[in-house]
mmCIF file of C-alpha atoms in Angstrom:
data_model
loop_
_atom_site.group_PDB
_atom_site.id
_atom_site.type_symbol
_atom_site.label_atom_id
_atom_site.label_comp_id
_atom_site.label_asym_id
_atom_site.label_seq_id
_atom_site.Cartn_x
_atom_site.Cartn_y
_atom_site.Cartn_z
ATOM 1 C CA MET A 1 124.452 168.636 61.627
ATOM 2 C CA ARG A 2 124.180 172.094 63.136
ATOM 3 C CA GLN A 3 120.772 173.587 63.804
ATOM 4 C CA ASP A 4 121.169 175.992 60.877
ATOM 5 C CA ALA A 5 122.015 173.155 58.479
ATOM 6 C CA GLN A 6 118.940 171.214 59.580
ATOM 7 C CA ALA A 7 116.792 174.292 59.013
ATOM 8 C CA ASN A 8 118.291 174.800 55.555
ATOM 9 C CA ALA A 9 117.507 171.189 54.643
ATOM 10 C CA ALA A 10 113.917 171.709 55.814
ATOM 11 C CA ILE A 11 113.668 174.825 53.626
ATOM 12 C CA THR A 12 114.752 172.859 50.547
ATOM 13 C CA ILE A 13 112.301 170.029 51.304
ATOM 14 C CA LEU A 14 109.421 172.458 51.852
ATOM 15 C CA ASP A 15 110.199 174.260 48.582
ATOM 16 C CA ASN A 16 109.921 170.937 46.765
ATOM 17 C CA PHE A 17 106.643 170.160 48.554
ATOM 18 C CA LEU A 18 105.223 173.583 47.667
ATOM 19 C CA GLY A 19 106.247 172.859 44.081
ATOM 20 C CA GLY A 20 103.854 169.901 44.055
ATOM 21 C CA GLU A 21 106.140 166.973 44.865
ATOM 22 C CA ASN A 22 105.123 164.152 47.193
ATOM 23 C CA LEU A 23 106.617 164.820 50.618
ATOM 24 C CA ASN A 24 107.631 161.227 51.327
ATOM 25 C CA SER A 25 109.467 161.046 48.005
ATOM 26 C CA VAL A 26 111.241 164.331 48.726
ATOM 27 C CA LEU A 27 112.331 163.161 52.189
ATOM 28 C CA SER A 28 113.598 159.847 50.810
ATOM 29 C CA ARG A 29 115.523 161.560 48.020
ATOM 30 C CA TRP A 30 117.087 164.043 50.430
ATOM 31 C CA ALA A 31 118.234 161.239 52.730
ATOM 32 C CA LYS A 32 119.691 159.311 49.797
ATOM 33 C CA ASN A 33 121.576 162.357 48.509
ATOM 34 C CA ASN A 34 122.852 163.359 51.964
ATOM 35 C CA ARG A 35 124.101 160.129 53.483
ATOM 36 C CA TYR A 36 126.267 162.016 55.965
ATOM 37 C CA ALA A 37 123.092 162.929 57.867
ATOM 38 C CA GLY A 38 122.488 160.495 60.726
ATOM 39 C CA SER A 39 119.131 159.196 61.921
ATOM 40 C CA THR A 40 118.901 161.945 64.573
ATOM 41 C CA ASP A 41 119.488 164.640 61.936
ATOM 42 C CA ARG A 42 116.915 163.113 59.595
ATOM 43 C CA GLU A 43 114.359 162.968 62.374
ATOM 44 C CA SER A 44 115.031 166.592 63.370
ATOM 45 C CA ILE A 45 114.588 167.763 59.763
ATOM 46 C CA ARG A 46 111.418 165.708 59.369
ATOM 47 C CA ASN A 47 110.053 167.176 62.604
ATOM 48 C CA ILE A 48 110.614 170.731 61.350
ATOM 49 C CA VAL A 49 108.848 169.966 58.064
ATOM 50 C CA PHE A 50 105.910 168.201 59.707
ATOM 51 C CA ASP A 51 105.551 170.851 62.438
ATOM 52 C CA VAL A 52 105.395 173.527 59.725
ATOM 53 C CA LEU A 53 102.787 171.647 57.685
ATOM 54 C CA ARG A 54 100.534 171.030 60.677
ATOM 55 C CA VAL A 55 100.054 174.808 61.017
ATOM 56 C CA LYS A 56 100.815 175.862 57.450
ATOM 57 C CA LYS A 57 97.559 177.809 57.117
ATOM 58 C CA THR A 58 98.496 179.924 60.155
ATOM 59 C CA PHE A 59 101.737 180.871 58.427
ATOM 60 C CA THR A 60 100.261 181.419 54.957
ATOM 61 C CA PHE A 61 97.608 183.673 56.520
ATOM 62 C CA ILE A 62 100.396 185.916 57.879
ATOM 63 C CA LEU A 63 102.355 185.873 54.619
ATOM 64 C CA GLU A 64 99.289 186.888 52.613
ATOM 65 C CA LYS A 65 98.455 189.664 55.094
ATOM 66 C CA GLU A 66 102.053 190.919 55.037
ATOM 67 C CA LYS A 67 102.244 190.508 51.230
ATOM 68 C CA GLN A 68 105.273 188.222 51.550
ATOM 69 C CA PRO A 69 106.082 185.290 49.227
ATOM 70 C CA LEU A 70 105.183 181.755 50.268
ATOM 71 C CA ASN A 71 108.302 179.576 50.200
ATOM 72 C CA GLY A 72 110.303 177.226 52.375
ATOM 73 C CA ARG A 73 112.364 179.962 53.976
ATOM 74 C CA ALA A 74 109.303 182.018 54.930
ATOM 75 C CA LEU A 75 107.671 178.972 56.525
ATOM 76 C CA VAL A 76 110.774 177.967 58.487
ATOM 77 C CA PHE A 77 111.254 181.572 59.620
ATOM 78 C CA LEU A 78 107.679 181.790 60.931
ATOM 79 C CA TYR A 79 108.016 178.341 62.497
ATOM 80 C CA SER A 80 111.129 179.567 64.329
ATOM 81 C CA VAL A 81 109.326 182.666 65.594
ATOM 82 C CA PHE A 82 106.209 180.651 66.469
ATOM 83 C CA TYR A 83 108.223 178.295 68.697
ATOM 84 C CA SER A 84 110.517 181.067 70.047
ATOM 85 C CA LEU A 85 113.656 179.446 68.642
ATOM 86 C CA PRO A 86 117.014 181.327 68.646
ATOM 87 C CA LEU A 87 116.864 182.986 65.218
ATOM 88 C CA ASN A 88 120.555 183.944 65.098
ATOM 89 C CA ASP A 89 121.519 180.278 65.568
ATOM 90 C CA ILE A 90 119.318 179.280 62.629
ATOM 91 C CA PHE A 91 119.683 182.087 60.085
ATOM 92 C CA THR A 92 123.476 182.238 60.344
ATOM 93 C CA GLY A 93 124.519 183.042 56.801
ATOM 94 C CA GLN A 94 127.216 180.385 57.193
ATOM 95 C CA LYS A 95 127.994 177.564 54.804
ATOM 96 C CA TYR A 96 125.104 175.000 54.826
ATOM 97 C CA GLY A 97 122.896 177.431 56.783
ATOM 98 C CA PRO A 98 120.186 179.840 55.612
ATOM 99 C CA ASP A 99 121.067 183.467 54.853
ATOM 100 C CA LYS A 100 120.948 185.921 57.727
ATOM 101 C CA LEU A 101 117.639 187.595 58.564
ATOM 102 C CA ASN A 102 116.592 190.316 56.153
ATOM 103 C CA ILE A 103 115.144 193.650 57.284
ATOM 104 C CA TYR A 104 111.519 192.468 57.102
ATOM 105 C CA GLU A 105 112.284 189.303 59.123
ATOM 106 C CA GLU A 106 114.143 191.278 61.798
ATOM 107 C CA GLU A 107 111.278 193.741 62.151
ATOM 108 C CA PHE A 108 108.645 190.985 62.248
ATOM 109 C CA SER A 109 110.502 188.944 64.886
ATOM 110 C CA GLU A 110 111.044 192.025 67.070
ATOM 111 C CA ALA A 111 107.366 192.953 66.851
ATOM 112 C CA ALA A 112 106.326 189.376 67.643
ATOM 113 C CA MET A 113 108.554 189.304 70.728
ATOM 114 C CA LYS A 114 106.999 192.539 72.019
ATOM 115 C CA LYS A 115 103.493 191.096 71.626
ATOM 116 C CA ASN A 116 104.403 188.213 73.960
ATOM 117 C CA GLY A 117 101.695 186.073 72.343
ATOM 118 C CA ARG A 118 103.896 185.963 69.241
ATOM 119 C CA GLY A 119 101.276 187.807 67.209
ATOM 120 C CA PHE A 120 99.924 184.709 65.482
ATOM 121 C CA GLU A 121 96.194 184.729 64.946
ATOM 122 C CA ILE A 122 94.195 181.570 65.623
ATOM 123 C CA VAL A 123 93.488 179.930 62.271
ATOM 124 C CA ASP A 124 91.760 176.593 61.674
ATOM 125 C CA ASN A 125 94.466 174.578 59.941
ATOM 126 C CA ILE A 126 92.267 172.594 57.581
ATOM 127 C CA PRO A 127 91.331 173.198 53.919
ATOM 128 C CA ASP A 128 88.767 175.989 53.506
ATOM 129 C CA PHE A 129 86.354 173.826 51.528
ATOM 130 C CA LEU A 130 86.102 171.338 54.424
ATOM 131 C CA LEU A 131 85.532 173.838 57.229
ATOM 132 C CA ASN A 132 81.726 173.544 57.293
ATOM 133 C CA GLU A 133 81.859 169.757 56.958
ATOM 134 C CA PHE A 134 84.234 169.542 59.927
ATOM 135 C CA LYS A 135 81.922 171.726 62.023
ATOM 136 C CA ARG A 136 78.870 169.675 61.016
ATOM 137 C CA SER A 137 80.635 166.395 61.795
ATOM 138 C CA LEU A 138 82.321 167.377 65.049
ATOM 139 C CA GLY A 139 79.827 169.779 66.604
ATOM 140 C CA SER A 140 81.019 170.940 70.036
ATOM 141 C CA LYS A 141 84.254 168.938 69.657
ATOM 142 C CA PHE A 142 85.386 171.028 66.673
ATOM 143 C CA ASN A 143 87.770 173.455 68.385
ATOM 144 C CA ASN A 144 89.455 170.802 70.515
ATOM 145 C CA VAL A 145 89.989 168.489 67.527
ATOM 146 C CA ILE A 146 91.401 171.283 65.357
ATOM 147 C CA ARG A 147 93.939 172.198 68.048
ATOM 148 C CA LEU A 148 94.937 168.520 68.439
ATOM 149 C CA LEU A 149 95.528 168.250 64.677
ATOM 150 C CA GLU A 150 98.144 171.016 65.016
ATOM 151 C CA ARG A 151 100.268 168.953 67.420
ATOM 152 C CA ARG A 152 102.506 165.937 67.007
ATOM 153 C CA ALA A 153 100.855 162.539 67.160
ATOM 154 C CA PRO A 154 101.489 160.218 70.111
ATOM 155 C CA VAL A 155 103.558 157.053 69.622
ATOM 156 C CA SER A 156 102.341 153.677 70.821
ATOM 157 C CA ILE A 157 103.009 150.001 70.230
ATOM 158 C CA ARG A 158 101.036 146.753 70.291
ATOM 159 C CA VAL A 159 102.438 143.672 71.990
ATOM 160 C CA ASN A 160 102.316 140.615 69.714
ATOM 161 C CA THR A 161 100.855 137.991 72.027
ATOM 162 C CA LEU A 162 101.952 135.225 69.646
ATOM 163 C CA LYS A 163 105.544 135.918 70.687
ATOM 164 C CA SER A 164 105.581 137.851 73.946
ATOM 165 C CA ASP A 165 103.547 139.479 76.728
ATOM 166 C CA MET A 166 103.019 142.896 78.255
ATOM 167 C CA SER A 167 105.393 142.613 81.219
ATOM 168 C CA SER A 168 108.238 141.219 79.117
ATOM 169 C CA ILE A 169 107.992 144.020 76.541
ATOM 170 C CA LEU A 170 107.820 146.723 79.237
ATOM 171 C CA LYS A 171 110.995 145.324 80.828
ATOM 172 C CA LEU A 172 112.707 145.083 77.454
ATOM 173 C CA LEU A 173 111.831 148.683 76.567
ATOM 174 C CA SER A 174 113.279 149.882 79.860
ATOM 175 C CA LEU A 175 116.529 148.007 79.204
ATOM 176 C CA GLU A 176 116.693 149.593 75.739
ATOM 177 C CA GLY A 177 116.271 153.111 77.133
ATOM 178 C CA VAL A 178 112.686 153.543 75.905
ATOM 179 C CA GLU A 179 110.116 154.795 78.406
ATOM 180 C CA GLY A 180 106.678 153.245 78.074
ATOM 181 C CA LYS A 181 103.593 152.580 80.135
ATOM 182 C CA LYS A 182 100.698 150.178 79.745
ATOM 183 C CA SER A 183 97.678 151.761 78.104
ATOM 184 C CA LYS A 184 94.396 151.867 80.018
ATOM 185 C CA LYS A 185 92.436 151.984 76.756
ATOM 186 C CA VAL A 186 93.440 148.706 75.122
ATOM 187 C CA ARG A 187 94.581 145.269 76.272
ATOM 188 C CA TYR A 188 97.960 145.033 74.576
ATOM 189 C CA GLY A 189 98.922 148.650 73.934
ATOM 190 C CA ILE A 190 101.866 150.553 75.386
ATOM 191 C CA GLU A 191 102.167 154.352 75.296
ATOM 192 C CA ILE A 192 105.693 155.454 74.428
ATOM 193 C CA ILE A 193 106.681 158.436 76.544
ATOM 194 C CA GLY A 194 110.403 158.716 75.906
ATOM 195 C CA ASN A 195 112.907 157.932 73.122
ATOM 196 C CA PRO A 196 110.417 156.662 70.488
ATOM 197 C CA ARG A 197 112.964 156.799 67.656
ATOM 198 C CA ARG A 198 114.790 153.877 69.273
ATOM 199 C CA LEU A 199 111.824 151.522 68.793
ATOM 200 C CA LYS A 200 112.550 150.226 65.296
ATOM 201 C CA GLN A 201 116.215 149.649 66.117
ATOM 202 C CA ILE A 202 115.369 147.163 68.875
ATOM 203 C CA LYS A 203 115.921 143.502 67.989
ATOM 204 C CA ALA A 204 112.569 142.530 69.518
ATOM 205 C CA PHE A 205 110.818 144.813 67.003
ATOM 206 C CA LYS A 206 112.750 143.289 64.119
ATOM 207 C CA ASP A 207 111.807 139.842 65.428
ATOM 208 C CA GLY A 208 108.097 140.696 65.575
ATOM 209 C CA TYR A 209 107.594 140.855 69.338
ATOM 210 C CA PHE A 210 105.763 144.159 69.006
ATOM 211 C CA GLU A 211 104.444 146.505 66.311
ATOM 212 C CA VAL A 212 104.184 150.272 66.218
ATOM 213 C CA GLN A 213 100.423 150.897 66.110
ATOM 214 C CA ASP A 214 98.126 153.725 67.162
ATOM 215 C CA LEU A 215 96.135 152.979 70.336
ATOM 216 C CA HIS A 216 92.819 153.894 68.741
ATOM 217 C CA SER A 217 93.560 151.646 65.771
ATOM 218 C CA GLN A 218 94.068 148.863 68.316
ATOM 219 C CA LYS A 219 90.837 149.828 70.100
ATOM 220 C CA ILE A 220 88.780 149.585 66.901
ATOM 221 C CA ILE A 221 90.081 146.039 66.305
ATOM 222 C CA GLU A 222 89.676 144.885 69.900
ATOM 223 C CA GLU A 223 85.987 145.840 69.826
ATOM 224 C CA LEU A 224 85.202 143.696 66.761
ATOM 225 C CA PRO A 225 83.185 140.531 67.588
ATOM 226 C CA ILE A 226 85.563 138.114 65.838
ATOM 227 C CA ASN A 227 85.847 134.450 66.893
ATOM 228 C CA GLU A 228 88.721 132.010 66.532
ATOM 229 C CA HIS A 229 88.826 129.362 63.766
ATOM 230 C CA THR A 230 87.057 131.573 61.236
ATOM 231 C CA LYS A 231 87.837 132.930 57.766
ATOM 232 C CA ILE A 232 88.757 136.621 57.699
ATOM 233 C CA LEU A 233 89.570 138.974 54.802
ATOM 234 C CA ASP A 234 91.225 142.369 55.164
ATOM 235 C CA TYR A 235 90.145 143.787 51.806
ATOM 236 C CA CYS A 236 92.081 147.076 51.892
ATOM 237 C CA ALA A 237 94.936 145.559 53.869
ATOM 238 C CA GLY A 238 97.683 148.050 53.091
ATOM 239 C CA ALA A 239 100.737 147.008 55.081
ATOM 240 C CA GLY A 240 98.654 144.605 57.183
ATOM 241 C CA GLY A 241 98.494 146.382 60.549
ATOM 242 C CA LYS A 242 94.866 145.546 61.355
ATOM 243 C CA ILE A 243 94.844 141.911 60.178
ATOM 244 C CA LEU A 244 98.008 141.252 62.193
ATOM 245 C CA SER A 245 96.328 142.784 65.217
ATOM 246 C CA ILE A 246 93.370 140.433 64.713
ATOM 247 C CA ALA A 247 95.662 137.424 64.307
ATOM 248 C CA SER A 248 97.401 138.287 67.574
ATOM 249 C CA LEU A 249 94.067 138.615 69.428
ATOM 250 C CA LEU A 250 92.924 135.244 68.045
ATOM 251 C CA LYS A 251 96.230 133.577 69.002
ATOM 252 C CA GLY A 252 96.773 132.813 65.333
ATOM 253 C CA ASN A 253 93.691 130.583 65.193
ATOM 254 C CA GLY A 254 91.993 131.432 61.943
ATOM 255 C CA GLU A 255 92.433 131.834 58.186
ATOM 256 C CA PHE A 256 93.789 135.286 57.427
ATOM 257 C CA PHE A 257 93.456 136.698 53.908
ATOM 258 C CA ILE A 258 94.625 140.044 52.544
ATOM 259 C CA HIS A 259 93.882 142.051 49.402
ATOM 260 C CA ASP A 260 95.040 145.456 48.219
ATOM 261 C CA ILE A 261 95.599 147.147 44.868
ATOM 262 C CA ASP A 262 98.982 148.455 46.078
ATOM 263 C CA LYS A 263 101.468 145.615 45.610
ATOM 264 C CA LYS A 264 104.252 147.475 47.433
ATOM 265 C CA LYS A 265 102.112 147.624 50.570
ATOM 266 C CA LEU A 266 101.361 143.903 50.292
ATOM 267 C CA ILE A 267 105.088 143.164 50.161
ATOM 268 C CA GLU A 268 105.451 145.100 53.417
ATOM 269 C CA ALA A 269 102.477 143.168 54.856
ATOM 270 C CA ASP A 270 104.184 139.870 53.996
ATOM 271 C CA LEU A 271 107.405 141.002 55.714
ATOM 272 C CA ARG A 272 105.529 142.109 58.827
ATOM 273 C CA ALA A 273 103.560 138.859 58.933
ATOM 274 C CA GLU A 274 106.732 136.819 58.704
ATOM 275 C CA ARG A 275 108.194 138.787 61.614
ATOM 276 C CA ALA A 276 105.010 138.370 63.636
ATOM 277 C CA GLY A 277 104.686 134.630 63.018
ATOM 278 C CA VAL A 278 101.390 134.950 61.129
ATOM 279 C CA LYS A 279 100.501 133.242 57.861
ATOM 280 C CA LEU A 280 98.671 135.599 55.503
ATOM 281 C CA LYS A 281 97.154 134.459 52.218
ATOM 282 C CA ARG A 282 97.097 137.002 49.404
ATOM 283 C CA LEU A 283 94.043 137.287 47.173
ATOM 284 C CA THR A 284 94.245 138.943 43.764
ATOM 285 C CA ILE A 285 91.310 140.476 41.913
ATOM 286 C CA GLU A 286 91.269 137.374 39.715
ATOM 287 C CA ASN A 287 90.894 134.813 42.512
ATOM 288 C CA LEU A 288 88.625 136.809 44.832
ATOM 289 C CA GLN A 289 85.476 135.410 43.220
ATOM 290 C CA LYS A 290 86.558 131.864 44.057
ATOM 291 C CA HIS A 291 85.748 132.824 47.631
ATOM 292 C CA TYR A 292 82.189 133.936 46.881
ATOM 293 C CA SER A 293 80.035 133.818 50.042
ATOM 294 C CA THR A 294 82.725 132.111 52.154
ATOM 295 C CA PHE A 295 84.093 134.726 54.566
ATOM 296 C CA ASP A 296 82.910 134.958 58.156
ATOM 297 C CA TYR A 297 84.347 138.471 58.486
ATOM 298 C CA ILE A 298 85.504 141.142 56.044
ATOM 299 C CA LEU A 299 87.294 144.332 57.025
ATOM 300 C CA ALA A 300 86.854 147.177 54.576
ATOM 301 C CA ASP A 301 89.357 149.730 55.908
ATOM 302 C CA VAL A 302 88.652 151.968 52.941
ATOM 303 C CA PRO A 303 90.621 154.841 51.392
ATOM 304 C CA CYS A 304 89.488 158.128 52.913
ATOM 305 C CA SER A 305 90.498 161.717 53.589
ATOM 306 C CA GLY A 306 92.684 160.467 56.445
ATOM 307 C CA SER A 307 91.479 163.447 58.481
ATOM 308 C CA GLY A 308 91.599 161.500 61.737
ATOM 309 C CA ALA A 309 95.337 161.009 61.249
ATOM 310 C CA TRP A 310 96.344 164.330 59.661
ATOM 311 C CA ARG A 311 98.702 165.218 62.514
ATOM 312 C CA ARG A 312 100.607 162.028 61.582
ATOM 313 C CA ASN A 313 100.529 162.814 57.858
ATOM 314 C CA PRO A 314 100.025 166.588 57.522
ATOM 315 C CA GLN A 315 100.777 166.748 53.813
ATOM 316 C CA GLN A 316 97.551 164.853 53.164
ATOM 317 C CA LYS A 317 95.297 167.699 54.273
ATOM 318 C CA TRP A 318 96.960 170.170 51.885
ATOM 319 C CA ARG A 319 96.734 167.795 48.901
ATOM 320 C CA ILE A 320 93.045 166.944 49.220
ATOM 321 C CA THR A 321 90.663 168.746 46.820
ATOM 322 C CA PRO A 322 86.888 168.723 46.318
ATOM 323 C CA ALA A 323 87.420 166.591 43.201
ATOM 324 C CA SER A 324 89.697 164.059 44.913
ATOM 325 C CA LEU A 325 87.312 163.765 47.878
ATOM 326 C CA LYS A 326 84.403 163.172 45.503
ATOM 327 C CA GLU A 327 86.345 160.304 43.897
ATOM 328 C CA THR A 328 87.178 158.873 47.325
ATOM 329 C CA LEU A 329 83.500 158.869 48.305
ATOM 330 C CA LYS A 330 82.669 156.953 45.128
ATOM 331 C CA GLU A 331 85.450 154.465 45.848
ATOM 332 C CA GLN A 332 84.181 153.843 49.384
ATOM 333 C CA SER A 333 80.735 152.828 48.133
ATOM 334 C CA LEU A 334 82.257 150.825 45.290
ATOM 335 C CA ILE A 335 84.388 148.787 47.712
ATOM 336 C CA LEU A 336 81.399 147.973 49.925
ATOM 337 C CA ASN A 337 79.512 146.707 46.884
ATOM 338 C CA LYS A 338 82.517 144.647 45.784
ATOM 339 C CA VAL A 339 82.913 142.824 49.083
ATOM 340 C CA LYS A 340 79.260 142.262 50.026
ATOM 341 C CA ASP A 341 78.933 139.053 47.974
ATOM 342 C CA LEU A 342 82.095 137.556 49.476
ATOM 343 C CA ILE A 343 80.483 137.380 52.931
ATOM 344 C CA LYS A 344 78.594 134.225 53.915
ATOM 345 C CA LYS A 345 75.091 134.401 55.401
ATOM 346 C CA ASN A 346 75.213 135.651 59.005
ATOM 347 C CA GLY A 347 78.733 136.907 58.271
ATOM 348 C CA PHE A 348 80.007 140.335 59.279
ATOM 349 C CA LEU A 349 81.268 143.359 57.357
ATOM 350 C CA PHE A 350 83.300 145.975 59.214
ATOM 351 C CA TYR A 351 83.447 149.356 57.470
ATOM 352 C CA ILE A 352 86.408 151.339 58.870
ATOM 353 C CA THR A 353 87.883 154.760 58.119
ATOM 354 C CA CYS A 354 90.409 157.066 59.758
ATOM 355 C CA SER A 355 88.148 159.985 58.873
ATOM 356 C CA LEU A 356 86.371 162.482 61.114
ATOM 357 C CA LEU A 357 83.758 163.359 58.488
ATOM 358 C CA LYS A 358 80.150 162.154 58.488
ATOM 359 C CA MET A 359 80.107 162.217 54.693
ATOM 360 C CA GLU A 360 82.740 159.433 54.695
ATOM 361 C CA ASN A 361 81.408 157.579 57.724
ATOM 362 C CA GLU A 362 77.764 157.389 58.814
ATOM 363 C CA GLU A 363 76.398 158.617 55.510
ATOM 364 C CA VAL A 364 78.283 156.033 53.430
ATOM 365 C CA ILE A 365 77.147 153.091 55.557
ATOM 366 C CA ASP A 366 73.579 154.436 55.827
ATOM 367 C CA ARG A 367 73.355 154.609 52.050
ATOM 368 C CA PHE A 368 74.764 151.071 51.740
ATOM 369 C CA LEU A 369 72.147 149.700 54.137
ATOM 370 C CA ILE A 370 69.309 151.405 52.258
ATOM 371 C CA GLU A 371 70.546 149.878 48.981
ATOM 372 C CA ASN A 372 71.252 146.442 50.488
ATOM 373 C CA GLN A 373 68.311 145.271 52.565
ATOM 374 C CA ASN A 374 69.964 141.887 53.197
ATOM 375 C CA PHE A 375 72.357 143.597 55.650
ATOM 376 C CA HIS A 376 71.498 145.119 59.005
ATOM 377 C CA LEU A 377 73.425 147.423 61.293
ATOM 378 C CA LEU A 378 74.815 146.096 64.571
ATOM 379 C CA ASN A 379 76.796 149.086 65.763
ATOM 380 C CA LYS A 380 78.406 152.371 64.711
ATOM 381 C CA SER A 381 81.227 153.953 66.705
ATOM 382 C CA ASN A 382 83.385 157.051 66.438
ATOM 383 C CA VAL A 383 86.718 156.998 68.231
ATOM 384 C CA ILE A 384 87.525 160.699 68.386
ATOM 385 C CA ILE A 385 91.103 161.911 68.101
ATOM 386 C CA ASP A 386 92.636 162.805 71.471
ATOM 387 C CA LYS A 387 96.043 162.974 73.174
ATOM 388 C CA ASP A 388 96.282 159.145 73.076
ATOM 389 C CA GLY A 389 95.377 158.303 69.499
ATOM 390 C CA ASP A 390 93.959 159.133 66.076
ATOM 391 C CA GLY A 391 90.337 159.434 64.971
ATOM 392 C CA PHE A 392 88.506 156.398 63.548
ATOM 393 C CA PHE A 393 85.014 155.305 62.538
ATOM 394 C CA CYS A 394 83.736 151.747 62.473
ATOM 395 C CA ALA A 395 80.356 150.367 61.422
ATOM 396 C CA MET A 396 79.553 146.692 62.024
ATOM 397 C CA VAL A 397 76.930 145.217 59.735
ATOM 398 C CA GLN A 398 75.721 141.628 59.410
ATOM 399 C CA LYS A 399 74.432 139.746 56.401
ATOM 400 C CA LYS A 400 70.997 138.299 57.015
ATOM 401 C CA ASN A 401 70.394 134.571 56.824
#
């Protein structure tokens, strides 16, 4: 696809998103309806859409000031100016491309070029209602974190030690044309520097020799005091990334259970486990109580705002509302109270979020400890978002004997 055709596809996708549709569904539907587009084209279109959404507030601020309509074309136009892209190669007016620049767009782009700094004001690209909470939670780190959330997320992988080792995977990546280097932050992580889109096409990935996983997600798991030959439940398992990381660290020596209300994610977890050579046991709501007071460790990687990973999933920050966040906070406390009786005496509960907000992190676990005197806090840690990985919070609490 030509550059103009990719831009036009991004405009259509953004219009659907602005109309209230789920972005992932829109992207999937577009790919299904445009099978001529190769993987490189799809990635380029996705990158345009995600780059726009990471700084959408910057663009909407300009459109409101200039009294221009908010739509996909306006966003892609401002994105093109923002990144100094060749406008005449994008807005071609040709078949499959966007219409040529109108008078307003020509005047705006010329003025932006003269300003050298592109004329874009610095705007904090987070929802207005969360601005004070972000500042309260992040303190002096606020500005740096906000700027990081406007950029693309890094790509990293975790070596599955049940099937391979660090040196073998590094050699394999090199042979496959993927540039990677061993992480200094975690034991089995590799930072991907070049050609990340090739990763999931590699046979070793399909055979479970490595998983794509954020370095800070790996760090949170590596720091958990989990022993071999124990019984472990990942209560909000999703697609199983964290429990598979634990299984790899424990060399597969343990009983690994998963639970989630999303059955589609559990299907994905089963597929990943099969690839990785790990046996996971699913627990439904009905049979959870059969395991009353039997688990040595429970992970509660709870639903949250996802603010620590918004650069990876930028649509999430524009869909969150005060009402939805209030419901999420209730759900976090509810989950902790659901799992507390499944832990044996002296067992451990790990409360994990990918949130940057105190109201979802320290304050939730503090309230739980006040209401449940038979638990005590061992440790609380914030892994702040940086150039290497996303933002996470983890609290380790232990059930008293």
